[in-house]
XYZ file of C-alpha atoms in Angstrom:
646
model
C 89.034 45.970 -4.661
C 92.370 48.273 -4.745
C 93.432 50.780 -7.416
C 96.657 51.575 -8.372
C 96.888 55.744 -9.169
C 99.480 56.605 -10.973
C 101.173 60.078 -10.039
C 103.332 61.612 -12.516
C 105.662 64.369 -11.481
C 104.120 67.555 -11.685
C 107.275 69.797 -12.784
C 107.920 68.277 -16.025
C 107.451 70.472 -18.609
C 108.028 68.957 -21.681
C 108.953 65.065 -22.276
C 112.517 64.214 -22.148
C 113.003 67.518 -20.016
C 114.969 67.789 -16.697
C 112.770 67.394 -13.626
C 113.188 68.661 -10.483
C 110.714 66.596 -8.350
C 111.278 63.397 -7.644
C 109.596 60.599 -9.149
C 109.781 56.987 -7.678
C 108.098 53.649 -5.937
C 105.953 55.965 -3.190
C 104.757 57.688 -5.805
C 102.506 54.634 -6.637
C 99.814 54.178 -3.964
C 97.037 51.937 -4.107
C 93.254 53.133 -3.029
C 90.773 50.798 -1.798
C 87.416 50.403 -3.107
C 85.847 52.866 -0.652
C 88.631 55.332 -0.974
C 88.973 55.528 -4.675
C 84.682 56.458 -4.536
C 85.419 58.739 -2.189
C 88.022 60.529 -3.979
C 86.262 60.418 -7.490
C 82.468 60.222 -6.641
C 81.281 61.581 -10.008
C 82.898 58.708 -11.514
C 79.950 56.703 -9.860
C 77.190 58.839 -9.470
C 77.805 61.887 -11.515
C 76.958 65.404 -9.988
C 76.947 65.711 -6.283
C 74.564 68.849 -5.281
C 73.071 69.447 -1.860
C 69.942 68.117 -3.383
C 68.032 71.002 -4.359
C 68.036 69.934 -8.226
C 66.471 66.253 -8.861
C 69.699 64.802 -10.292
C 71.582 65.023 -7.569
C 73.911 62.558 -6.339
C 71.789 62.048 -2.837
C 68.837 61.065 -4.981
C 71.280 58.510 -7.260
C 72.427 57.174 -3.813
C 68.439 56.280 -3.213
C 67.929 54.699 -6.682
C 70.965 52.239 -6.629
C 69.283 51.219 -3.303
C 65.342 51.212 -4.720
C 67.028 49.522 -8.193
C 68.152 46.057 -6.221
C 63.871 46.094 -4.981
C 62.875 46.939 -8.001
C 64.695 44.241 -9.852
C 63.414 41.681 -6.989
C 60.028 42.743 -8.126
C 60.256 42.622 -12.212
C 61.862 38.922 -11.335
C 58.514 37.889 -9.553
C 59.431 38.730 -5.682
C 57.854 41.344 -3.526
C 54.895 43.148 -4.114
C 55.577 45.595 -2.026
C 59.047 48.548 -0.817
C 58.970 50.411 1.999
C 60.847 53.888 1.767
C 61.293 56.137 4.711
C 63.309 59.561 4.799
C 63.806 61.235 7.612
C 66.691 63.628 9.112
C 69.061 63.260 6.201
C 68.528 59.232 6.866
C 67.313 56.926 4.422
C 65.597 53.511 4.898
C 64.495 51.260 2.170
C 62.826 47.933 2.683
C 61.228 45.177 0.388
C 60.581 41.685 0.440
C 62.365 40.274 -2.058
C 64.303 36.914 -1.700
C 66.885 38.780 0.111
C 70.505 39.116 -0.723
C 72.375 35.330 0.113
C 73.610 35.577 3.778
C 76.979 34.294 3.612
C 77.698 37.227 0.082
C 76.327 40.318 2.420
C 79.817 41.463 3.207
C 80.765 40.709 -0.537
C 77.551 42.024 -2.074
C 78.011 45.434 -0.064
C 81.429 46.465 -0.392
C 83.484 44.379 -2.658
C 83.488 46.181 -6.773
C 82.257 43.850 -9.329
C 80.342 41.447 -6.999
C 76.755 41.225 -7.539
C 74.198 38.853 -8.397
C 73.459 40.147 -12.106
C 76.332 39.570 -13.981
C 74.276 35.626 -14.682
C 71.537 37.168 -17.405
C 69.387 33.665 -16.132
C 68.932 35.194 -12.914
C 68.498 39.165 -13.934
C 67.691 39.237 -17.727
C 67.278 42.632 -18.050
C 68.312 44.440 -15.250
C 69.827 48.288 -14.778
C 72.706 47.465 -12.471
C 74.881 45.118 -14.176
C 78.264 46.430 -13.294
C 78.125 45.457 -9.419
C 78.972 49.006 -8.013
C 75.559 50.374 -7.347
C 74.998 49.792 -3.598
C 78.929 49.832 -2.902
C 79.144 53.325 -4.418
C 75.914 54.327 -1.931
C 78.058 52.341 1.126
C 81.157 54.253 0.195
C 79.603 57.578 0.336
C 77.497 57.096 3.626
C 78.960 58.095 7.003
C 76.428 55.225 8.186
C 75.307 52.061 5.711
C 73.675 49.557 7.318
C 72.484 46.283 5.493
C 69.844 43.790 6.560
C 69.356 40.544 4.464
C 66.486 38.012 5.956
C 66.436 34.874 4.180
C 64.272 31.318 5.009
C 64.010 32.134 8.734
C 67.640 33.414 8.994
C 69.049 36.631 9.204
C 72.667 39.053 8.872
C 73.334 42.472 9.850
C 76.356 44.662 8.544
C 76.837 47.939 9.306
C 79.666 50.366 7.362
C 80.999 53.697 8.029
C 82.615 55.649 4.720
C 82.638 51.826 3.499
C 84.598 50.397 6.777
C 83.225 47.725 8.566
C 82.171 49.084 11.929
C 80.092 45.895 13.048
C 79.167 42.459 11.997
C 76.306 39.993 12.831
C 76.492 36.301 12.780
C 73.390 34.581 10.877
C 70.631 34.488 13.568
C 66.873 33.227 13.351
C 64.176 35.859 12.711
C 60.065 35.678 12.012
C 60.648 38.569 9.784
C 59.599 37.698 5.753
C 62.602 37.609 3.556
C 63.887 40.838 1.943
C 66.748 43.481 2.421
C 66.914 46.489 4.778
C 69.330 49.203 3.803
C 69.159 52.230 6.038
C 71.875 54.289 4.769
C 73.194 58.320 5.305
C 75.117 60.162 2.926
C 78.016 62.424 3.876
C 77.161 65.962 4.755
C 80.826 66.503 3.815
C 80.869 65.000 0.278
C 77.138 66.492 -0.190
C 77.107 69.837 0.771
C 74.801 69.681 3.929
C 72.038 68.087 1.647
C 68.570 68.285 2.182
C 66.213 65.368 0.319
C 63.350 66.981 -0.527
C 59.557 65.407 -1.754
C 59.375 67.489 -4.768
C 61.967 64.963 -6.525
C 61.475 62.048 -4.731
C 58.233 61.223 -5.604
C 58.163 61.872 -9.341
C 61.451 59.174 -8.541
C 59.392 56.442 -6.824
C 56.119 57.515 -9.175
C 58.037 56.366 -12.129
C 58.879 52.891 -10.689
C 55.134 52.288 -9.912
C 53.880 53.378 -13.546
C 56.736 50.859 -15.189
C 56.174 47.967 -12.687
C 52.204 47.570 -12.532
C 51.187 45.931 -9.352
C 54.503 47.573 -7.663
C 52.955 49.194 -3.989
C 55.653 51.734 -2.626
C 55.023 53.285 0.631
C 56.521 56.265 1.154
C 56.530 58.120 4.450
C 52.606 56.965 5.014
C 51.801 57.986 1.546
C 51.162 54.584 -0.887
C 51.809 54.668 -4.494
C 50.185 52.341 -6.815
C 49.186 52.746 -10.639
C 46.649 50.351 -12.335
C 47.336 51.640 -15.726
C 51.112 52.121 -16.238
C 52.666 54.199 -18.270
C 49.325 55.611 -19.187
C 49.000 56.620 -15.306
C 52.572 58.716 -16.309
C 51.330 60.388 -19.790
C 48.593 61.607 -17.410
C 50.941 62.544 -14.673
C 52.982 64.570 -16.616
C 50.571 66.271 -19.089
C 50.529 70.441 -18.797
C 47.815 70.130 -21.908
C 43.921 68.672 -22.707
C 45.245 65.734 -25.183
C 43.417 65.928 -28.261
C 42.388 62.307 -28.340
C 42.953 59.587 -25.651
C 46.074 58.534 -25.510
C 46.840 55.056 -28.092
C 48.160 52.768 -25.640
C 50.133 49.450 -26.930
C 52.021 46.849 -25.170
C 53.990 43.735 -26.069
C 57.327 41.805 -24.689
C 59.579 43.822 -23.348
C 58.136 46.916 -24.771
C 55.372 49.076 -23.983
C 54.571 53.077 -25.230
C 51.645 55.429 -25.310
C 50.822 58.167 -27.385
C 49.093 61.475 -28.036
C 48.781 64.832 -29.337
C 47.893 68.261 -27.779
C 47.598 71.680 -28.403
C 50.999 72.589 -27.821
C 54.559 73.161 -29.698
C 57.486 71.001 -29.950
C 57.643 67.514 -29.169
C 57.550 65.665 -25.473
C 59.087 62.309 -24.837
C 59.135 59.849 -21.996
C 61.461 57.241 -22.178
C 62.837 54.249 -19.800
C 65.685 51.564 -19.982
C 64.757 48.327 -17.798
C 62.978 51.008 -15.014
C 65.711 53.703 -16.103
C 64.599 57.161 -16.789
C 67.019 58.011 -19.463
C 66.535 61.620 -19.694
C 68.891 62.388 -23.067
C 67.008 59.653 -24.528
C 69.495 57.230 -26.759
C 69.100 54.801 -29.593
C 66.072 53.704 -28.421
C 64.178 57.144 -28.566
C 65.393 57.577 -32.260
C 64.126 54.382 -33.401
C 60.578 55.278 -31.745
C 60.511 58.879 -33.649
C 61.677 58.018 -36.593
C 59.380 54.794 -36.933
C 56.172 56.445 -35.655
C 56.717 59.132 -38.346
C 57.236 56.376 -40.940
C 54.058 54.793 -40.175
C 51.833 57.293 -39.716
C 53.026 58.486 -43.346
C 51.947 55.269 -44.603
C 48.743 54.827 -42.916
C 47.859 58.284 -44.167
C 49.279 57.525 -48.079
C 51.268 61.183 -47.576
C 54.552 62.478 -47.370
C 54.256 64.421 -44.624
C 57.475 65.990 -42.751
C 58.477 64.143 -39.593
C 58.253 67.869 -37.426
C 54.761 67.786 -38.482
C 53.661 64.440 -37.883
C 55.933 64.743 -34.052
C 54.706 68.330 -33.375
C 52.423 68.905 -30.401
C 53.059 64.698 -29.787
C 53.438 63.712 -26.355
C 54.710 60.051 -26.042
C 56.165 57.758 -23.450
C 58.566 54.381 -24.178
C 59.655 51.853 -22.080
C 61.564 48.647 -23.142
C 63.905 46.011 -21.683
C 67.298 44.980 -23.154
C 69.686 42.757 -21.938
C 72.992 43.588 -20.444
C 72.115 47.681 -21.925
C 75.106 49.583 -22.345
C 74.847 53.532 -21.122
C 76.759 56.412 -22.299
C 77.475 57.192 -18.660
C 77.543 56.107 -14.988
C 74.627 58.169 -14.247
C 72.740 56.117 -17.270
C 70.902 58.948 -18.947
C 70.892 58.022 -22.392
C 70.583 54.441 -23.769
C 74.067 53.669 -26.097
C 72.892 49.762 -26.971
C 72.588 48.899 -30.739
C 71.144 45.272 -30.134
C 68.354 44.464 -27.716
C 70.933 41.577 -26.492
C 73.610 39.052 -27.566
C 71.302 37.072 -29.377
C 68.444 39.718 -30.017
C 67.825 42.033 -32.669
C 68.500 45.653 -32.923
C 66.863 48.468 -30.778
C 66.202 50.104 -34.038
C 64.303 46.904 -35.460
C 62.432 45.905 -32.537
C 61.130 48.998 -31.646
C 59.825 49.764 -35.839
C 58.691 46.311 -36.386
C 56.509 46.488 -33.309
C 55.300 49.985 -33.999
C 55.022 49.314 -38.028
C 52.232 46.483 -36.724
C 50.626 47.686 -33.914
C 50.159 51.052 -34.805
C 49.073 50.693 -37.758
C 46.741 47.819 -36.375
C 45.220 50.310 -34.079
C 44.813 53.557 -36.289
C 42.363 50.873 -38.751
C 40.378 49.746 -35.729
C 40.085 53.435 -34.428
C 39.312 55.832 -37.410
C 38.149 58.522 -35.137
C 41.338 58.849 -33.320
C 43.338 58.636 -36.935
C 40.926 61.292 -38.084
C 42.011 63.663 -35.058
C 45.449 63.225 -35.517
C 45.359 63.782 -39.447
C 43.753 67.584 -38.396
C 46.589 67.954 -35.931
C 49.481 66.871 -38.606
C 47.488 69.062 -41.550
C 47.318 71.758 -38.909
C 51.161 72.073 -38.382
C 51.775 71.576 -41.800
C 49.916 74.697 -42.733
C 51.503 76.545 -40.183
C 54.891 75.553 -41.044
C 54.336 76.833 -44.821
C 53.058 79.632 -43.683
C 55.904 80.653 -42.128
C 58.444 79.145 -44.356
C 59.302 82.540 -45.810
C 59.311 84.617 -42.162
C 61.939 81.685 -41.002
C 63.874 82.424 -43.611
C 64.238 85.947 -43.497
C 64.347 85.924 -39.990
C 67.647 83.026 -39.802
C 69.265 85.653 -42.300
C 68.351 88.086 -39.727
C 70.058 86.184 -37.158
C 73.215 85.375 -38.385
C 73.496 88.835 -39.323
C 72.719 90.407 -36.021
C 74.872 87.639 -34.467
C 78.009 88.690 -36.251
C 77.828 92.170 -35.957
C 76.452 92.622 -32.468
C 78.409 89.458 -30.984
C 75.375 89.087 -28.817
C 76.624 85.802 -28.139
C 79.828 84.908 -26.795
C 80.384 81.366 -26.749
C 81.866 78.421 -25.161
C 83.728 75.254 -26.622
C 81.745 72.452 -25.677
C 78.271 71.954 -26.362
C 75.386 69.424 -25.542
C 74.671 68.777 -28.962
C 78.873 67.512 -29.168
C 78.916 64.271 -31.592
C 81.838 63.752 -29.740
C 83.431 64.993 -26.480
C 83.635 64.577 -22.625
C 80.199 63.836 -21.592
C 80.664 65.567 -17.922
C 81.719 69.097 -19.957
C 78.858 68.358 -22.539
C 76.452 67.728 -19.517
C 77.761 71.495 -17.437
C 77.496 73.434 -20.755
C 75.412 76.504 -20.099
C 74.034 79.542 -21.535
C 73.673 82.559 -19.283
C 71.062 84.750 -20.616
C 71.977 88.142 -19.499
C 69.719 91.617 -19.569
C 72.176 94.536 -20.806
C 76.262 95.132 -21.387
C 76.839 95.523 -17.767
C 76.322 92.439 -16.538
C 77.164 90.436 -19.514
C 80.898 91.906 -19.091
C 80.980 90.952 -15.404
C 80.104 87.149 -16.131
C 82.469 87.319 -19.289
C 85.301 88.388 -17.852
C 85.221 85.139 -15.718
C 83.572 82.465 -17.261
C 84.960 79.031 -17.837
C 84.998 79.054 -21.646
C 85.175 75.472 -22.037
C 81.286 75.470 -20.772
C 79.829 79.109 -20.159
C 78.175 80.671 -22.964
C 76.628 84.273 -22.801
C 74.129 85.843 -24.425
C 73.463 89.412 -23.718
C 69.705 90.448 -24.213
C 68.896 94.484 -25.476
C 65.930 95.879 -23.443
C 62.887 94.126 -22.438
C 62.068 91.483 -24.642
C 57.978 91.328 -25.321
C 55.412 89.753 -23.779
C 54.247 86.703 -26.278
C 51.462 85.505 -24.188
C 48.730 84.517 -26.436
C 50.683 85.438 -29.791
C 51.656 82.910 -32.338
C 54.430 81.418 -33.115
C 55.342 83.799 -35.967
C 56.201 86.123 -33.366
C 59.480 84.467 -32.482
C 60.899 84.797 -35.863
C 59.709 88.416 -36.277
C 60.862 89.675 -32.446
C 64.753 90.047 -32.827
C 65.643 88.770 -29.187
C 63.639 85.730 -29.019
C 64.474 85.044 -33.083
C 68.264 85.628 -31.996
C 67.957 83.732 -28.651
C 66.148 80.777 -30.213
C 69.234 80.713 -33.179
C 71.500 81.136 -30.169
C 69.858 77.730 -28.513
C 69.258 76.307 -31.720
C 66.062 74.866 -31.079
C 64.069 76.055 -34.013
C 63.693 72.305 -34.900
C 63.382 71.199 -31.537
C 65.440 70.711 -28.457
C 67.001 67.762 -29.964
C 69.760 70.114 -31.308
C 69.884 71.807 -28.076
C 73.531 73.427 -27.798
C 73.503 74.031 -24.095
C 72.378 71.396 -21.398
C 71.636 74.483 -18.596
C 69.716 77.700 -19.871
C 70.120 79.814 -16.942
C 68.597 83.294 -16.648
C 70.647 85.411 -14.992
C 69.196 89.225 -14.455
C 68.938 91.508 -11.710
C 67.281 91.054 -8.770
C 65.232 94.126 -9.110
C 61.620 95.180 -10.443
C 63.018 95.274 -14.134
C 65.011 92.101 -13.680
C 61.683 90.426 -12.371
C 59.902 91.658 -15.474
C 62.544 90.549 -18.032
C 62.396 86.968 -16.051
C 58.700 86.645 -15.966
C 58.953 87.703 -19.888
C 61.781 84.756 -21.073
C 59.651 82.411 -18.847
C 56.941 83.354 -20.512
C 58.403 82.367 -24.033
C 59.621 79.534 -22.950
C 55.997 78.018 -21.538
C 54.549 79.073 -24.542
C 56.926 77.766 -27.089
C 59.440 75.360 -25.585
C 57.654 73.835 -22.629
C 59.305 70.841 -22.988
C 62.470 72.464 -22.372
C 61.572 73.128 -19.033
C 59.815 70.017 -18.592
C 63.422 68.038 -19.615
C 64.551 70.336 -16.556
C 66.882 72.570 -19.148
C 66.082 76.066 -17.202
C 67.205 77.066 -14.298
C 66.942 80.601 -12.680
C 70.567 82.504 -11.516
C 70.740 83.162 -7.494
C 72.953 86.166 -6.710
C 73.542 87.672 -3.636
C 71.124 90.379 -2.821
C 74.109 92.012 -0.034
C 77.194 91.712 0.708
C 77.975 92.543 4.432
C 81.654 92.799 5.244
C 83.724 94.090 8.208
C 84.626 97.246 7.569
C 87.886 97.508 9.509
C 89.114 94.962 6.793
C 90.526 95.154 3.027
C 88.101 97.427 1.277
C 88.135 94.101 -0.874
C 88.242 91.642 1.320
C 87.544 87.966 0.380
C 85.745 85.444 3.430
C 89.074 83.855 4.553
C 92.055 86.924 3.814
C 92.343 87.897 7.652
C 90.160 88.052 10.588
C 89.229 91.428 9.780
C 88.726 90.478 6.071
C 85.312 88.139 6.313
C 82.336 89.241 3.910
C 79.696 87.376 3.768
C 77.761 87.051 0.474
C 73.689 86.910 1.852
C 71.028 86.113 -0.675
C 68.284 86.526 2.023
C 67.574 89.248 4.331
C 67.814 86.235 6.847
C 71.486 85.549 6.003
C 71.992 89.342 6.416
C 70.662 89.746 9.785
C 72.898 86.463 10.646
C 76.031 87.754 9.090
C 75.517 91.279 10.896
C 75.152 89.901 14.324
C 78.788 88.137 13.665
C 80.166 91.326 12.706
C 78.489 93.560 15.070
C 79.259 97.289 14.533
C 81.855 96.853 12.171
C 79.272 95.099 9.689
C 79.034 97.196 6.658
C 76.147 96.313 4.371
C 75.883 96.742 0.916
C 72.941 96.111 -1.028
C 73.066 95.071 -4.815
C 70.748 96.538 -7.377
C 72.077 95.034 -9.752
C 74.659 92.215 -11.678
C 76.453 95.369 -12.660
C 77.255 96.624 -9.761
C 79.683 92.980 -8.794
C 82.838 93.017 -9.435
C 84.312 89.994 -11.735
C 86.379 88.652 -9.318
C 83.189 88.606 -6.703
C 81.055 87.491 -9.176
C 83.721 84.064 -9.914
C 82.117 82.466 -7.160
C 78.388 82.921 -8.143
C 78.595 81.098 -11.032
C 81.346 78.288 -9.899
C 81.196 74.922 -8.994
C 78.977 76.457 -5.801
C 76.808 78.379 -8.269
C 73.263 78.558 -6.819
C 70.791 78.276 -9.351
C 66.610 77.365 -9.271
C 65.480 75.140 -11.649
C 62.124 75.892 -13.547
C 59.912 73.300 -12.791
C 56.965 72.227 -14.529
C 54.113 70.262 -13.359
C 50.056 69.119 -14.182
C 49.462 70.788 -10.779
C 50.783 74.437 -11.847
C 47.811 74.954 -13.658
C 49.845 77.245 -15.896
C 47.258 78.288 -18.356
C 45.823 80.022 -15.765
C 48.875 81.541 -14.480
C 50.004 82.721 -17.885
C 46.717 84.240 -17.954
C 46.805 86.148 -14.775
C 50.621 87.251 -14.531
C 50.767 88.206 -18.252
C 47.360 88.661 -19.511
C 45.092 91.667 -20.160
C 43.309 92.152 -17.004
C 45.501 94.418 -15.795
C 43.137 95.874 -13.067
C 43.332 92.997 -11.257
C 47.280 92.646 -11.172
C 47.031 96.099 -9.737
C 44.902 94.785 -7.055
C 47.057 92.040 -6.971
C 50.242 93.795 -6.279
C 49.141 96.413 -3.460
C 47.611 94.007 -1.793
C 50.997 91.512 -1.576
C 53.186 94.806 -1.188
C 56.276 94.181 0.483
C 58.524 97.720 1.372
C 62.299 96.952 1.451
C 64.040 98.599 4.493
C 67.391 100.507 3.435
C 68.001 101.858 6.639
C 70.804 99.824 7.170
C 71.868 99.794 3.960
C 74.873 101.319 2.243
């Protein structure tokens, strides 16, 4: 399939004015299928990344692949996938029915072919559109497809989409299925790097919503007996106050449970779909489990009661679902189908009877949950008159101190351009200093900053009450807007941003801190990330006292954020290498500091898993026993050398 792009003069500067540049038939040109991916890859697959964060686009490359398997499975075919990744290369193979021999070519590179568009064939599938695989094909420097079908087999192979070779239909002893082996471009990607850490909780997800699924994944084999109860379990940071109510029916299927922890935790999935900014689908579940629990307890609790501390998981499967985006993150669909009901019904006429089914046959686990809901209610009231005094507080401070400066689009949007609403960010800043530097250059469509005064304090082990009574974290938390929740989260990337020194460590450690005590499911959503600057800047020094990397061959600076990247950029430089080392986000310059947090910003996200064991950690890094930090510390002492540092 071929575009047409239209090109409109670029010298016009109002309508009906007198161009200069000429305007006529050339400037029409038509792309083809591959080429018009290629030019506007977010388009298909959203972000791009060098695959360091787990929504990059390598990763949605390897789930439009594993999505074709996966819906060969849920339609009764092939037990079993085979993924391999090795060298930048990945291979996936299952053993479906395989894709109809004489359609490979079409199936693989021509838009809006596919074999789901027929609901009788893929009811409720993920990929509907037919661009999945082409978009993967377009984007590869090598795609190479394998369909064996009834004794028979075909072999294509693509570069950037192009045909480089072509098999005719041959016998073969090998069981029907597909074979994709496919690598993405270093160019478009950023010399990527697919990492473990987010492809398993990937191919973990598709055997907890397909029981019976087998994945094996480099000689490791997935399997889960128990579904999405295997994923509560998975993904749990907290002892669950009772075991986890687990109901299923057609097309649906949730679990859920409470634990000694604040705000609220959700799971959800879209036909296999992790849809991350949840949707239609997640407001019908929270607004009908609160409704029912209500009425099974004959009180009128608050919703944030009955939901706080709740940890649930939702899966369900519409026909022909309609995202809010490409990348498919949040569910848009009113109806369940063309001839269904509504998400909103299905899900609270199911939950109205089975929940309420199960809470009569299991008293004990009712009784449990009644503490829990009695327990946050108390709290809340408790505090009722502290919020209040403390949002007065805020908006106060806020106006007068204009700790926050912000930007113009925001997560929370009702409206607005999804890709801006999905970059907003919040850069949480320690002092004047380095909030100026990142002001001065921000994109204000999408950067928001927020300037912190001093060390905030330490709120391991206190209670909530302290966020409302501590003026950073009660201004920071107004600034988010999160006292409800993170559904009214303003900013899609929280992104800590202070020096890379012992006090910027300590003011780090501290926000972290806060935010595993009180929002952990912030960082669980994968909301905070972690601000990489460079820790020197070695430059020739026969060059432009400011230089930039590409002003002249005596110009180059290199921006090193390890002491391994400064011994590299040295040895290019040799004895004209002049190395500075920053103390601090002060000390960059706005211009410098343009490129840190650009489209090339490098940022850590704040991960957080069962297997952290972060009680504990809390408890060592920022508990009492301070002795044994001491210990701690001079035995993992690292000295800095300076000597070559200006």
């Amino acid at each position: 399939m071929a575009e047409d792009i239209l090109l409109p003069p670029d010298d016009l500067e109002t309508a009906g004015a007198e161009g200069t540049a000429e305007y006529d038939e050339n400037d029409i040109i038509t792309l083809d299928w591959n080429e018009h991916i290629r030019r506007r890859p977010g388009m298909y697959i959203g972000k791009l990344g060098d695959g360091s964060n787990f929504d990059d686009g390598i990763y949605v490359l390897l789930k439009e692949v594993l999505d074709n398997s996966i819906d060969e499975f849920m339609m009764g075919f092939g037990k079993q996938i085979t993924v391999s990744v090795a060298n930048g290369t990945v291979s996936v193979r299952d053993y479906g029915r395989g894709i109809p021999l004489g359609k490979l070519v079409d199936a693989s590179s021509r838009m809006n072919t596919g074999g789901k568009y027929d609901s009788k064939a893929f009811k409720k599938s993920v990929g509907l559109n037919g661009v999945g695989i082409k978009a993967v094909n377009a984007l590869s420097t090598s795609f190479t497809i394998t369909s064996f079908r009834d004794g028979e087999k075909k072999t294509v192979s693509y570069a950037n989409g192009n045909i480089v070779s072509e098999s005719p239909i041959e016998p073969t002893d090998e069981p029907n299925g597909t074979l994709v082996v496919f690598t993405p471009d270093a160019g478009i990607f950023r010399d990527y790097k697919f990492l473990d850490e987010h492809i398993l909780p990937l191919l973990k997800n598709y055997t907890y919503l397909n029981t019976g699924l087998t994945i094996h994944y480099n000689g490791t084999r997935l399997h889960s007996r128990r579904g999405l109860l295997d994923l509560l379990d998975d993904r749990m940071t907290n002892t669950p106050l009772y075991n986890p109510i687990h109901l299923k029916g057609t097309d649906i299927e949730l679990t859920i449970t409470h634990a000694k922890q604040y705000g609220e935790e959700y799971y959800t999935f879209v036909n296999g779909q992790n849809t991350t900014q949840g949707g239609t689908h997640l407001a019908a579940f929270k607004e009908t489990v609160a409704r029912s629990f209500k009425e099974y307890f004959n009180r009128n609790f608050e919703p944030s009661d009955i939901r706080g501390g709740m940890v649930a998981t939702l899966s369900i499967r519409v026909e022909e679902p309609v995202f809010e985006s490409q990348t498919k993150t949040k569910l848009g669909s009113r109806d369940m189908g063309p001839d269904g009901p509504t998400v909103n019904k299905f899900i609270g006429d199911f939950i109205k009877k089975e929940l309420d089914d199960y809470l009569h046959k299991n008293t004990d686990v009712a009784e449990v949950i009644l503490k829990k809901v009695q327990e946050n209610e108390r709290d809340r009231k408790a505090m009722s008159s502290v919020t209040k005094l403390a949002r007065e507080k805020a908006k106060k401070v806020k106006i007068n101190n204009k700790k926050l400066l912000d930007c113009r689009v925001h997560l929370s949007d009702a409206k607005g351009d999804e890709d801006k609403k999905l970059a907003s960010s919040i850069f949480i800043t320690e002092g004047d200093s380095a909030a100026g530097s990142i002001t001065k250059i921000r994109d204000v469509e999408t950067q928001a900053v927020f300037s912190l005064r001093g060390k905030p304090k330490n709120t391991y082990g206190l209670t909530q009450k302290i966020v409302y009574e501590n003026d950073e974290f009660n201004m920071l938390q107004d600034a988010l807007n999160i006292e409800e929740g993170i559904d009214g989260l303003r900013y899609n990337n929280v992104i800590i941003a202070t020096d890379a020194d012992v006090d910027g460590m300590h003011i780090r450690l501290l926000l972290l801190t806060f935010f595993l005590q009180f929002f952990p499911d912030l960082i669980k959503k994968g909301h905070v990330y972690v601000l990489q600057t460079p820790l020197f800047r070695v430059r020739n020094k026969k060059g432009t006292r400011r230089g930039s990397k590409s002003a002249g061959k005596n110009d180059e600076t290199y921006y090193c954020y390890t002491d391994e990247e400064r011994v590299n950029a040295i040895a290019k430089l040799g004895a004209n290498a002049e190395i500075t080392r920053f103390k601090g986000l002060g000390e960059i310059s706005p211009e410098e500091f343009r490129e840190f947090i650009g489209p090339d910003m490098r940022v850590d996200r704040v991960n957080l898993r069962k297997e952290d064991a972060v009680a504990d950690v809390l408890e060592f890094y920022m508990g009492k026993n301070t002795p044994e930090r001491q210990n701690f510390i001079i035995d993992n002492l690292v000295v800095e050398d300076d000597s070559q540092i200006s």
